[in-house]
């Protein structure tokens, strides 16, 4: 019997591997990947009824709360100041070109009008406005792409097979049924992909809830992924499983770490799919009242540039307040990033790694036949240098160095020289900036 079960399991996993290997991205998907990479900079938004408690998005779990008591927050969720246009304008002003919004987090509350649950904005709150419909409309008007975060894990539904989190929420646990939960997710994803216009990507999270099960849990991802691609072949799929990519995915994500970094992505294989690092401006993703420890706009600019220098996007998170406003600290940082992007955006959009390893003074990005040197810290003598060999990837082995031009974006031309196998640029006195960008071209 045991042998029979094992063979059936082996057959199932073979079939599932086959289904995943069979994924061939459509032309529209490949074009969407390119657009996603060109955009380079997005804003993540974690917003839900958890914002009411102002303790971050994990409060149901971390506070050891009962889900039925927690759900009462929905009855008071009336974010009177919510104005999707204002949000999107503030985000666009930063230079970000896309938004990824939490349609449903691990607490199971849907921020949109869903027909398959009453635990949503329309049926459970006095606000009765479809946040996502308003956000989608504002994004369309402002030309900002919209992606959806969607949690695979759920701490409240009885049909969700309980994983390593969400044990104390008061679930009876006697009706766990992945078929039922899977159909629910498919129905919600179909709603998200058909009711709100063109959606750029689905950003899955929560896979890790079952990563230490004694018998590997089958999320039926190939089926879920092909469900999405059959509705919209161009929709990109990413999954925050903290592993190497699975076939069927269209981009790879890295949480709180750069690809190849020494933190959460340590040792993880980097795919040749588009890459995206996500990070939050302060400590928590969802609004947390005590968490005012925001990165400065200079640090955020440098993080964005570092991500691009590794061939990755940056998705930077903001946790809106329960009243519907974005925290002022976040708005100020978005505006300051925008000031920098207005001058230096060409060294970010459509750019990638330059093949120049990180230097004491900063990093480099490249696009077509241009290299951008990002000077975070101007050396005391005002001079930076790059070995010519490191520029060969962009300029070729034997360029006519005499003809190379160096210009400070938003500033004057600076004189490059070739000395001892290095390209040397004298910057001189510069006014303070998070990142002075020197464009090299012929
Ligand atoms: O548990 C979530 C967390 O709340 C947040 O959504 C982040 C965003 O990357 N992802 C999960 C942890 O891996």
GROMACS .gro file of C-alpha atoms and ligand atoms in nm:
model
  455
    1UNK     CA    1   0.000   0.000   0.000
    2UNK     CA    2   0.278   0.236   0.109
    3UNK     CA    3   0.462   0.162  -0.217
    4UNK     CA    4   0.145   0.235  -0.414
    5UNK     CA    5   0.100   0.570  -0.243
    6UNK     CA    6   0.465   0.662  -0.302
    7UNK     CA    7   0.438   0.574  -0.673
    8UNK     CA    8   0.119   0.779  -0.702
    9UNK     CA    9   0.297   1.072  -0.535
   10UNK     CA   10   0.596   1.036  -0.766
   11UNK     CA   11   0.363   1.028  -1.067
   12UNK     CA   12   0.182   1.337  -0.944
   13UNK     CA   13   0.503   1.529  -0.896
   14UNK     CA   14   0.622   1.419  -1.242
   15UNK     CA   15   0.299   1.541  -1.396
   16UNK     CA   16   0.325   1.866  -1.213
   17UNK     CA   17   0.689   1.910  -1.321
   18UNK     CA   18   0.580   1.840  -1.676
   19UNK     CA   19   0.304   2.101  -1.656
   20UNK     CA   20   0.551   2.359  -1.524
   21UNK     CA   21   0.816   2.281  -1.783
   22UNK     CA   22   0.555   2.319  -2.053
   23UNK     CA   23   0.512   2.689  -1.973
   24UNK     CA   24   0.610   2.903  -2.267
   25UNK     CA   25   0.558   3.273  -2.198
   26UNK     CA   26   0.349   3.447  -2.460
   27UNK     CA   27   0.484   3.733  -2.672
   28UNK     CA   28   0.272   3.970  -2.464
   29UNK     CA   29   0.424   3.827  -2.147
   30UNK     CA   30   0.777   3.878  -2.276
   31UNK     CA   31   0.690   4.236  -2.367
   32UNK     CA   32   0.542   4.286  -2.019
   33UNK     CA   33   0.862   4.153  -1.860
   34UNK     CA   34   1.061   4.406  -2.059
   35UNK     CA   35   0.831   4.688  -1.952
   36UNK     CA   36   0.851   4.572  -1.590
   37UNK     CA   37   1.230   4.582  -1.604
   38UNK     CA   38   1.234   4.921  -1.773
   39UNK     CA   39   1.018   5.066  -1.496
   40UNK     CA   40   1.274   4.970  -1.231
   41UNK     CA   41   1.099   5.150  -0.945
   42UNK     CA   42   0.769   5.058  -0.782
   43UNK     CA   43   0.585   5.129  -0.457
   44UNK     CA   44   0.445   4.848  -0.243
   45UNK     CA   45   0.136   4.925  -0.036
   46UNK     CA   46   0.039   4.713   0.265
   47UNK     CA   47  -0.306   4.823   0.372
   48UNK     CA   48  -0.583   4.632   0.538
   49UNK     CA   49  -0.799   4.628   0.848
   50UNK     CA   50  -0.480   4.551   1.042
   51UNK     CA   51  -0.391   4.919   0.991
   52UNK     CA   52  -0.669   4.997   1.243
   53UNK     CA   53  -0.466   4.838   1.521
   54UNK     CA   54  -0.154   5.028   1.408
   55UNK     CA   55   0.068   4.731   1.501
   56UNK     CA   56   0.169   4.606   1.158
   57UNK     CA   57   0.010   4.349   0.926
   58UNK     CA   58   0.102   4.046   1.143
   59UNK     CA   59  -0.091   4.166   1.448
   60UNK     CA   60  -0.357   3.894   1.429
   61UNK     CA   61  -0.083   3.633   1.463
   62UNK     CA   62   0.165   3.822   1.677
   63UNK     CA   63  -0.095   3.956   1.918
   64UNK     CA   64  -0.238   3.604   1.960
   65UNK     CA   65  -0.579   3.745   1.871
   66UNK     CA   66  -0.901   3.564   1.807
   67UNK     CA   67  -0.999   3.612   1.441
   68UNK     CA   68  -1.366   3.678   1.517
   69UNK     CA   69  -1.274   3.956   1.760
   70UNK     CA   70  -1.015   4.094   1.516
   71UNK     CA   71  -1.275   4.094   1.236
   72UNK     CA   72  -1.479   4.348   1.432
   73UNK     CA   73  -1.225   4.609   1.320
   74UNK     CA   74  -1.382   4.579   0.975
   75UNK     CA   75  -1.707   4.714   1.119
   76UNK     CA   76  -1.525   5.035   1.208
   77UNK     CA   77  -1.303   5.060   0.902
   78UNK     CA   78  -1.399   5.393   0.750
   79UNK     CA   79  -1.084   5.548   0.601
   80UNK     CA   80  -1.248   5.886   0.551
   81UNK     CA   81  -0.940   6.048   0.396
   82UNK     CA   82  -0.877   5.777   0.139
   83UNK     CA   83  -0.826   5.936  -0.200
   84UNK     CA   84  -0.677   5.701  -0.456
   85UNK     CA   85  -0.582   5.990  -0.685
   86UNK     CA   86  -0.387   6.158  -0.409
   87UNK     CA   87  -0.199   5.835  -0.337
   88UNK     CA   88  -0.117   5.771  -0.700
   89UNK     CA   89  -0.006   6.130  -0.756
   90UNK     CA   90   0.227   6.118  -0.454
   91UNK     CA   91   0.369   5.789  -0.575
   92UNK     CA   92   0.409   5.908  -0.932
   93UNK     CA   93   0.587   6.219  -0.806
   94UNK     CA   94   0.858   5.992  -0.665
   95UNK     CA   95   0.937   5.862  -1.012
   96UNK     CA   96   0.791   5.518  -0.934
   97UNK     CA   97   0.619   5.364  -1.231
   98UNK     CA   98   0.414   5.092  -1.068
   99UNK     CA   99   0.226   5.003  -0.753
  100UNK     CA  100   0.185   4.663  -0.591
  101UNK     CA  101  -0.118   4.662  -0.359
  102UNK     CA  102  -0.216   4.403  -0.098
  103UNK     CA  103  -0.546   4.270  -0.230
  104UNK     CA  104  -0.562   4.016   0.053
  105UNK     CA  105  -0.302   3.955   0.323
  106UNK     CA  106  -0.262   3.660   0.562
  107UNK     CA  107  -0.550   3.787   0.781
  108UNK     CA  108  -0.781   3.689   0.495
  109UNK     CA  109  -0.956   4.024   0.456
  110UNK     CA  110  -1.019   4.122   0.091
  111UNK     CA  111  -0.961   4.486   0.009
  112UNK     CA  112  -1.191   4.457  -0.295
  113UNK     CA  113  -1.546   4.358  -0.375
  114UNK     CA  114  -1.532   3.981  -0.395
  115UNK     CA  115  -1.831   3.758  -0.463
  116UNK     CA  116  -1.676   3.458  -0.287
  117UNK     CA  117  -1.649   3.604   0.063
  118UNK     CA  118  -1.829   3.858   0.276
  119UNK     CA  119  -1.508   3.937   0.459
  120UNK     CA  120  -1.434   4.226   0.226
  121UNK     CA  121  -1.453   4.604   0.186
  122UNK     CA  122  -1.809   4.609   0.060
  123UNK     CA  123  -1.983   4.356   0.283
  124UNK     CA  124  -1.795   4.406   0.609
  125UNK     CA  125  -1.711   4.775   0.635
  126UNK     CA  126  -1.926   5.086   0.663
  127UNK     CA  127  -1.702   5.244   0.396
  128UNK     CA  128  -1.850   5.018   0.127
  129UNK     CA  129  -1.611   5.141  -0.140
  130UNK     CA  130  -1.404   4.910  -0.354
  131UNK     CA  131  -1.056   5.041  -0.272
  132UNK     CA  132  -0.903   4.845  -0.555
  133UNK     CA  133  -1.148   4.974  -0.816
  134UNK     CA  134  -1.065   5.331  -0.714
  135UNK     CA  135  -0.694   5.262  -0.712
  136UNK     CA  136  -0.710   5.095  -1.054
  137UNK     CA  137  -0.897   5.393  -1.196
  138UNK     CA  138  -0.644   5.641  -1.054
  139UNK     CA  139  -0.352   5.431  -1.184
  140UNK     CA  140  -0.506   5.425  -1.532
  141UNK     CA  141  -0.547   5.802  -1.526
  142UNK     CA  142  -0.188   5.859  -1.416
  143UNK     CA  143  -0.028   5.593  -1.636
  144UNK     CA  144   0.095   5.388  -1.342
  145UNK     CA  145   0.095   5.007  -1.368
  146UNK     CA  146  -0.092   4.814  -1.099
  147UNK     CA  147   0.011   4.478  -0.953
  148UNK     CA  148  -0.157   4.278  -0.680
  149UNK     CA  149  -0.004   4.116  -0.376
  150UNK     CA  150  -0.206   3.802  -0.295
  151UNK     CA  151  -0.153   3.581   0.008
  152UNK     CA  152  -0.160   3.205  -0.038
  153UNK     CA  153  -0.163   3.165   0.339
  154UNK     CA  154  -0.478   3.245   0.533
  155UNK     CA  155  -0.509   3.265   0.913
  156UNK     CA  156  -0.887   3.271   0.927
  157UNK     CA  157  -1.058   3.045   0.674
  158UNK     CA  158  -1.164   2.704   0.796
  159UNK     CA  159  -1.087   2.539   0.460
  160UNK     CA  160  -0.725   2.658   0.456
  161UNK     CA  161  -0.494   2.373   0.555
  162UNK     CA  162  -0.327   2.517   0.864
  163UNK     CA  163   0.047   2.571   0.820
  164UNK     CA  164   0.313   2.694   1.059
  165UNK     CA  165   0.139   3.026   1.141
  166UNK     CA  166  -0.210   3.134   1.243
  167UNK     CA  167  -0.262   2.866   1.508
  168UNK     CA  168  -0.426   3.078   1.775
  169UNK     CA  169  -0.693   3.258   1.579
  170UNK     CA  170  -0.975   3.037   1.702
  171UNK     CA  171  -1.017   2.819   1.395
  172UNK     CA  172  -1.180   2.485   1.466
  173UNK     CA  173  -0.952   2.319   1.214
  174UNK     CA  174  -1.195   2.037   1.134
  175UNK     CA  175  -1.289   2.155   0.783
  176UNK     CA  176  -0.948   2.192   0.622
  177UNK     CA  177  -0.995   2.130   0.254
  178UNK     CA  178  -0.741   2.250   0.002
  179UNK     CA  179  -0.971   2.180  -0.295
  180UNK     CA  180  -1.222   2.422  -0.152
  181UNK     CA  181  -0.958   2.684  -0.062
  182UNK     CA  182  -0.793   2.644  -0.402
  183UNK     CA  183  -1.125   2.711  -0.581
  184UNK     CA  184  -1.173   3.016  -0.362
  185UNK     CA  185  -0.830   3.152  -0.459
  186UNK     CA  186  -0.891   3.081  -0.827
  187UNK     CA  187  -1.222   3.264  -0.812
  188UNK     CA  188  -1.064   3.565  -0.640
  189UNK     CA  189  -0.773   3.577  -0.883
  190UNK     CA  190  -1.019   3.567  -1.174
  191UNK     CA  191  -1.199   3.864  -1.018
  192UNK     CA  192  -0.877   4.055  -0.967
  193UNK     CA  193  -0.772   3.991  -1.325
  194UNK     CA  194  -1.101   4.072  -1.495
  195UNK     CA  195  -1.267   4.350  -1.294
  196UNK     CA  196  -0.993   4.606  -1.265
  197UNK     CA  197  -0.847   4.654  -1.612
  198UNK     CA  198  -0.503   4.547  -1.713
  199UNK     CA  199  -0.313   4.408  -1.415
  200UNK     CA  200   0.064   4.391  -1.448
  201UNK     CA  201   0.149   4.116  -1.203
  202UNK     CA  202   0.032   3.887  -0.926
  203UNK     CA  203   0.274   3.886  -0.633
  204UNK     CA  204   0.220   3.572  -0.427
  205UNK     CA  205   0.323   3.542  -0.066
  206UNK     CA  206   0.273   3.286   0.210
  207UNK     CA  207   0.414   2.975   0.039
  208UNK     CA  208   0.657   2.947   0.331
  209UNK     CA  209   0.363   2.872   0.562
  210UNK     CA  210   0.394   2.509   0.453
  211UNK     CA  211   0.766   2.484   0.392
  212UNK     CA  212   0.833   2.272   0.695
  213UNK     CA  213   0.547   2.023   0.654
  214UNK     CA  214   0.665   1.664   0.708
  215UNK     CA  215   0.509   1.568   0.373
  216UNK     CA  216   0.571   1.836   0.108
  217UNK     CA  217   0.258   2.041   0.065
  218UNK     CA  218   0.131   2.067  -0.290
  219UNK     CA  219   0.003   2.420  -0.350
  220UNK     CA  220  -0.085   2.315  -0.707
  221UNK     CA  221   0.108   2.612  -0.835
  222UNK     CA  222   0.127   2.496  -1.198
  223UNK     CA  223  -0.252   2.491  -1.207
  224UNK     CA  224  -0.276   2.824  -1.030
  225UNK     CA  225  -0.021   2.982  -1.260
  226UNK     CA  226  -0.184   2.851  -1.576
  227UNK     CA  227  -0.520   2.974  -1.446
  228UNK     CA  228  -0.373   3.324  -1.430
  229UNK     CA  229  -0.199   3.302  -1.765
  230UNK     CA  230  -0.511   3.164  -1.929
  231UNK     CA  231  -0.701   3.474  -1.815
  232UNK     CA  232  -0.422   3.715  -1.901
  233UNK     CA  233  -0.111   3.567  -2.064
  234UNK     CA  234   0.072   3.898  -2.018
  235UNK     CA  235   0.021   3.905  -1.642
  236UNK     CA  236   0.351   3.843  -1.468
  237UNK     CA  237   0.365   3.596  -1.182
  238UNK     CA  238   0.610   3.620  -0.896
  239UNK     CA  239   0.614   3.419  -0.575
  240UNK     CA  240   0.785   3.523  -0.254
  241UNK     CA  241   0.872   3.164  -0.159
  242UNK     CA  242   1.235   3.256  -0.081
  243UNK     CA  243   1.363   2.981  -0.314
  244UNK     CA  244   1.497   2.954  -0.667
  245UNK     CA  245   1.221   3.030  -0.919
  246UNK     CA  246   0.968   2.766  -1.014
  247UNK     CA  247   0.880   2.721  -1.380
  248UNK     CA  248   0.571   2.922  -1.466
  249UNK     CA  249   0.697   3.230  -1.283
  250UNK     CA  250   0.782   3.545  -1.474
  251UNK     CA  251   0.993   3.737  -1.227
  252UNK     CA  252   1.197   3.662  -0.919
  253UNK     CA  253   1.169   3.851  -0.597
  254UNK     CA  254   1.405   3.913  -0.307
  255UNK     CA  255   1.269   4.031   0.025
  256UNK     CA  256   1.471   4.286   0.223
  257UNK     CA  257   1.785   4.192   0.035
  258UNK     CA  258   1.952   4.254  -0.296
  259UNK     CA  259   1.992   3.963  -0.536
  260UNK     CA  260   2.314   3.794  -0.435
  261UNK     CA  261   2.300   3.964  -0.095
  262UNK     CA  262   2.411   3.816   0.232
  263UNK     CA  263   2.076   3.844   0.413
  264UNK     CA  264   1.748   3.679   0.321
  265UNK     CA  265   1.868   3.596  -0.030
  266UNK     CA  266   2.200   3.445   0.077
  267UNK     CA  267   2.296   3.153  -0.144
  268UNK     CA  268   1.978   3.175  -0.351
  269UNK     CA  269   2.018   3.112  -0.719
  270UNK     CA  270   1.955   3.421  -0.931
  271UNK     CA  271   1.743   3.346  -1.236
  272UNK     CA  272   1.756   3.522  -1.570
  273UNK     CA  273   1.400   3.645  -1.517
  274UNK     CA  274   1.336   4.007  -1.424
  275UNK     CA  275   1.436   4.065  -1.062
  276UNK     CA  276   1.268   4.269  -0.793
  277UNK     CA  277   1.386   4.353  -0.445
  278UNK     CA  278   1.124   4.462  -0.195
  279UNK     CA  279   1.201   4.662   0.115
  280UNK     CA  280   1.005   4.881   0.349
  281UNK     CA  281   1.082   5.246   0.425
  282UNK     CA  282   1.069   5.181   0.798
  283UNK     CA  283   1.060   4.850   0.985
  284UNK     CA  284   0.712   4.708   0.928
  285UNK     CA  285   0.510   4.667   0.610
  286UNK     CA  286   0.166   4.751   0.748
  287UNK     CA  287   0.116   5.074   0.945
  288UNK     CA  288   0.274   5.054   1.289
  289UNK     CA  289   0.235   5.356   1.509
  290UNK     CA  290   0.561   5.314   1.700
  291UNK     CA  291   0.765   5.252   1.389
  292UNK     CA  292   0.892   5.593   1.286
  293UNK     CA  293   1.236   5.470   1.198
  294UNK     CA  294   1.225   5.565   0.831
  295UNK     CA  295   1.522   5.547   0.597
  296UNK     CA  296   1.622   5.889   0.470
  297UNK     CA  297   1.540   5.976   0.111
  298UNK     CA  298   1.914   5.966   0.038
  299UNK     CA  299   1.933   5.608   0.167
  300UNK     CA  300   1.628   5.519  -0.041
  301UNK     CA  301   1.780   5.667  -0.356
  302UNK     CA  302   2.101   5.473  -0.297
  303UNK     CA  303   1.906   5.153  -0.236
  304UNK     CA  304   1.719   5.201  -0.564
  305UNK     CA  305   2.040   5.263  -0.752
  306UNK     CA  306   2.213   4.965  -0.589
  307UNK     CA  307   1.920   4.746  -0.693
  308UNK     CA  308   1.944   4.868  -1.053
  309UNK     CA  309   2.320   4.813  -1.050
  310UNK     CA  310   2.240   4.446  -0.974
  311UNK     CA  311   1.990   4.430  -1.259
  312UNK     CA  312   1.694   4.448  -1.022
  313UNK     CA  313   1.387   4.663  -0.963
  314UNK     CA  314   1.317   4.815  -0.623
  315UNK     CA  315   0.969   4.787  -0.474
  316UNK     CA  316   0.965   5.019  -0.175
  317UNK     CA  317   0.686   4.983   0.077
  318UNK     CA  318   0.455   5.236   0.236
  319UNK     CA  319   0.197   5.141   0.502
  320UNK     CA  320  -0.103   5.379   0.484
  321UNK     CA  321  -0.272   5.494   0.803
  322UNK     CA  322  -0.617   5.369   0.908
  323UNK     CA  323  -0.768   5.706   0.810
  324UNK     CA  324  -0.663   5.647   0.448
  325UNK     CA  325  -0.371   5.890   0.442
  326UNK     CA  326  -0.021   5.789   0.348
  327UNK     CA  327   0.206   5.873   0.645
  328UNK     CA  328   0.356   6.219   0.602
  329UNK     CA  329   0.705   6.075   0.655
  330UNK     CA  330   0.653   5.849   0.353
  331UNK     CA  331   0.505   6.126   0.136
  332UNK     CA  332   0.802   6.350   0.213
  333UNK     CA  333   1.046   6.075   0.115
  334UNK     CA  334   0.859   6.001  -0.205
  335UNK     CA  335   0.874   6.370  -0.298
  336UNK     CA  336   1.247   6.390  -0.226
  337UNK     CA  337   1.317   6.076  -0.426
  338UNK     CA  338   1.119   6.239  -0.708
  339UNK     CA  339   1.343   6.546  -0.700
  340UNK     CA  340   1.643   6.324  -0.750
  341UNK     CA  341   1.468   6.113  -1.014
  342UNK     CA  342   1.364   6.422  -1.214
  343UNK     CA  343   1.730   6.496  -1.275
  344UNK     CA  344   1.876   6.145  -1.274
  345UNK     CA  345   1.592   5.914  -1.384
  346UNK     CA  346   1.768   5.822  -1.709
  347UNK     CA  347   2.032   5.639  -1.502
  348UNK     CA  348   1.755   5.420  -1.350
  349UNK     CA  349   1.478   5.356  -1.605
  350UNK     CA  350   1.570   5.084  -1.851
  351UNK     CA  351   1.914   5.051  -1.691
  352UNK     CA  352   2.085   4.745  -1.552
  353UNK     CA  353   2.420   4.618  -1.432
  354UNK     CA  354   2.723   4.780  -1.594
  355UNK     CA  355   2.972   4.507  -1.515
  356UNK     CA  356   3.157   4.745  -1.282
  357UNK     CA  357   3.200   4.607  -0.930
  358UNK     CA  358   3.100   4.832  -0.638
  359UNK     CA  359   3.357   5.097  -0.550
  360UNK     CA  360   3.429   5.296  -0.233
  361UNK     CA  361   3.259   5.591  -0.395
  362UNK     CA  362   2.952   5.410  -0.531
  363UNK     CA  363   2.818   5.187  -0.808
  364UNK     CA  364   2.750   5.192  -1.182
  365UNK     CA  365   2.446   5.126  -1.400
  366UNK     CA  366   2.427   5.101  -1.779
  367UNK     CA  367   2.186   5.134  -2.066
  368UNK     CA  368   2.269   5.063  -2.431
  369UNK     CA  369   2.601   5.238  -2.494
  370UNK     CA  370   2.603   5.453  -2.183
  371UNK     CA  371   2.747   5.393  -1.839
  372UNK     CA  372   2.628   5.587  -1.536
  373UNK     CA  373   2.867   5.625  -1.247
  374UNK     CA  374   2.672   5.683  -0.926
  375UNK     CA  375   2.891   5.869  -0.682
  376UNK     CA  376   2.742   5.827  -0.334
  377UNK     CA  377   3.051   5.954  -0.155
  378UNK     CA  378   3.274   6.200  -0.335
  379UNK     CA  379   3.635   6.124  -0.239
  380UNK     CA  380   3.816   6.407  -0.064
  381UNK     CA  381   4.029   6.482  -0.370
  382UNK     CA  382   3.713   6.494  -0.587
  383UNK     CA  383   3.849   6.222  -0.820
  384UNK     CA  384   3.697   5.885  -0.907
  385UNK     CA  385   3.837   5.616  -1.129
  386UNK     CA  386   3.724   5.296  -1.300
  387UNK     CA  387   3.952   5.035  -1.461
  388UNK     CA  388   3.902   5.048  -1.837
  389UNK     CA  389   3.868   4.669  -1.840
  390UNK     CA  390   3.549   4.701  -1.634
  391UNK     CA  391   3.396   4.927  -1.896
  392UNK     CA  392   3.462   4.684  -2.181
  393UNK     CA  393   3.124   4.514  -2.138
  394UNK     CA  394   2.952   4.831  -2.254
  395UNK     CA  395   3.214   5.010  -2.464
  396UNK     CA  396   3.398   4.713  -2.617
  397UNK     CA  397   3.764   4.619  -2.587
  398UNK     CA  398   3.928   4.903  -2.775
  399UNK     CA  399   3.714   5.213  -2.780
  400UNK     CA  400   3.870   5.546  -2.880
  401UNK     CA  401   3.905   5.665  -2.523
  402UNK     CA  402   4.003   6.012  -2.639
  403UNK     CA  403   3.649   6.060  -2.759
  404UNK     CA  404   3.477   5.961  -2.436
  405UNK     CA  405   3.246   6.220  -2.285
  406UNK     CA  406   3.162   6.253  -1.918
  407UNK     CA  407   2.874   6.468  -1.799
  408UNK     CA  408   2.721   6.520  -1.459
  409UNK     CA  409   2.345   6.472  -1.495
  410UNK     CA  410   2.186   6.806  -1.425
  411UNK     CA  411   2.531   6.967  -1.419
  412UNK     CA  412   2.829   7.052  -1.632
  413UNK     CA  413   3.058   6.838  -1.842
  414UNK     CA  414   3.350   6.696  -1.645
  415UNK     CA  415   3.680   6.601  -1.795
  416UNK     CA  416   3.762   6.230  -1.817
  417UNK     CA  417   4.120   6.115  -1.864
  418UNK     CA  418   4.282   5.779  -1.923
  419UNK     CA  419   4.560   5.711  -1.674
  420UNK     CA  420   4.736   5.380  -1.611
  421UNK     CA  421   4.453   5.167  -1.747
  422UNK     CA  422   4.187   5.363  -1.561
  423UNK     CA  423   3.928   5.612  -1.662
  424UNK     CA  424   3.972   5.901  -1.421
  425UNK     CA  425   3.705   6.162  -1.369
  426UNK     CA  426   3.771   6.480  -1.174
  427UNK     CA  427   3.451   6.595  -1.012
  428UNK     CA  428   3.580   6.885  -0.804
  429UNK     CA  429   3.347   7.067  -0.567
  430UNK     CA  430   2.985   6.952  -0.583
  431UNK     CA  431   2.678   7.058  -0.393
  432UNK     CA  432   2.551   6.783  -0.161
  433UNK     CA  433   2.344   6.503  -0.316
  434UNK     CA  434   2.258   6.145  -0.223
  435UNK     CA  435   2.406   6.038  -0.553
  436UNK     CA  436   2.591   6.244  -0.816
  437UNK     CA  437   2.554   6.073  -1.152
  438UNK     CA  438   2.821   6.090  -1.420
  439UNK     CA  439   2.710   5.975  -1.764
  440UNK     CA  440   2.984   5.824  -1.980
  441UNK     CA  441   2.923   5.804  -2.352
  442UNK     CA  442   3.097   5.845  -2.683
  443LIG     O1  443   0.453   3.786   0.589
  443LIG     C1  444   0.475   3.874   0.485
  443LIG     C2  445   0.489   4.015   0.533
  443LIG     O2  446   0.379   4.053   0.606
  443LIG     C3  447   0.503   4.106   0.413
  443LIG     O3  448   0.389   4.099   0.332
  443LIG     C4  449   0.626   4.066   0.337
  443LIG     C5  450   0.649   4.146   0.212
  443LIG     O4  451   0.757   4.094   0.143
  443LIG     N1  452   0.622   3.923   0.299
  443LIG     C6  453   0.590   3.828   0.400
  443LIG     C7  454   0.703   3.767   0.468
  443LIG     O5  455   0.786   3.696   0.381
   0.00000   0.00000   0.00000
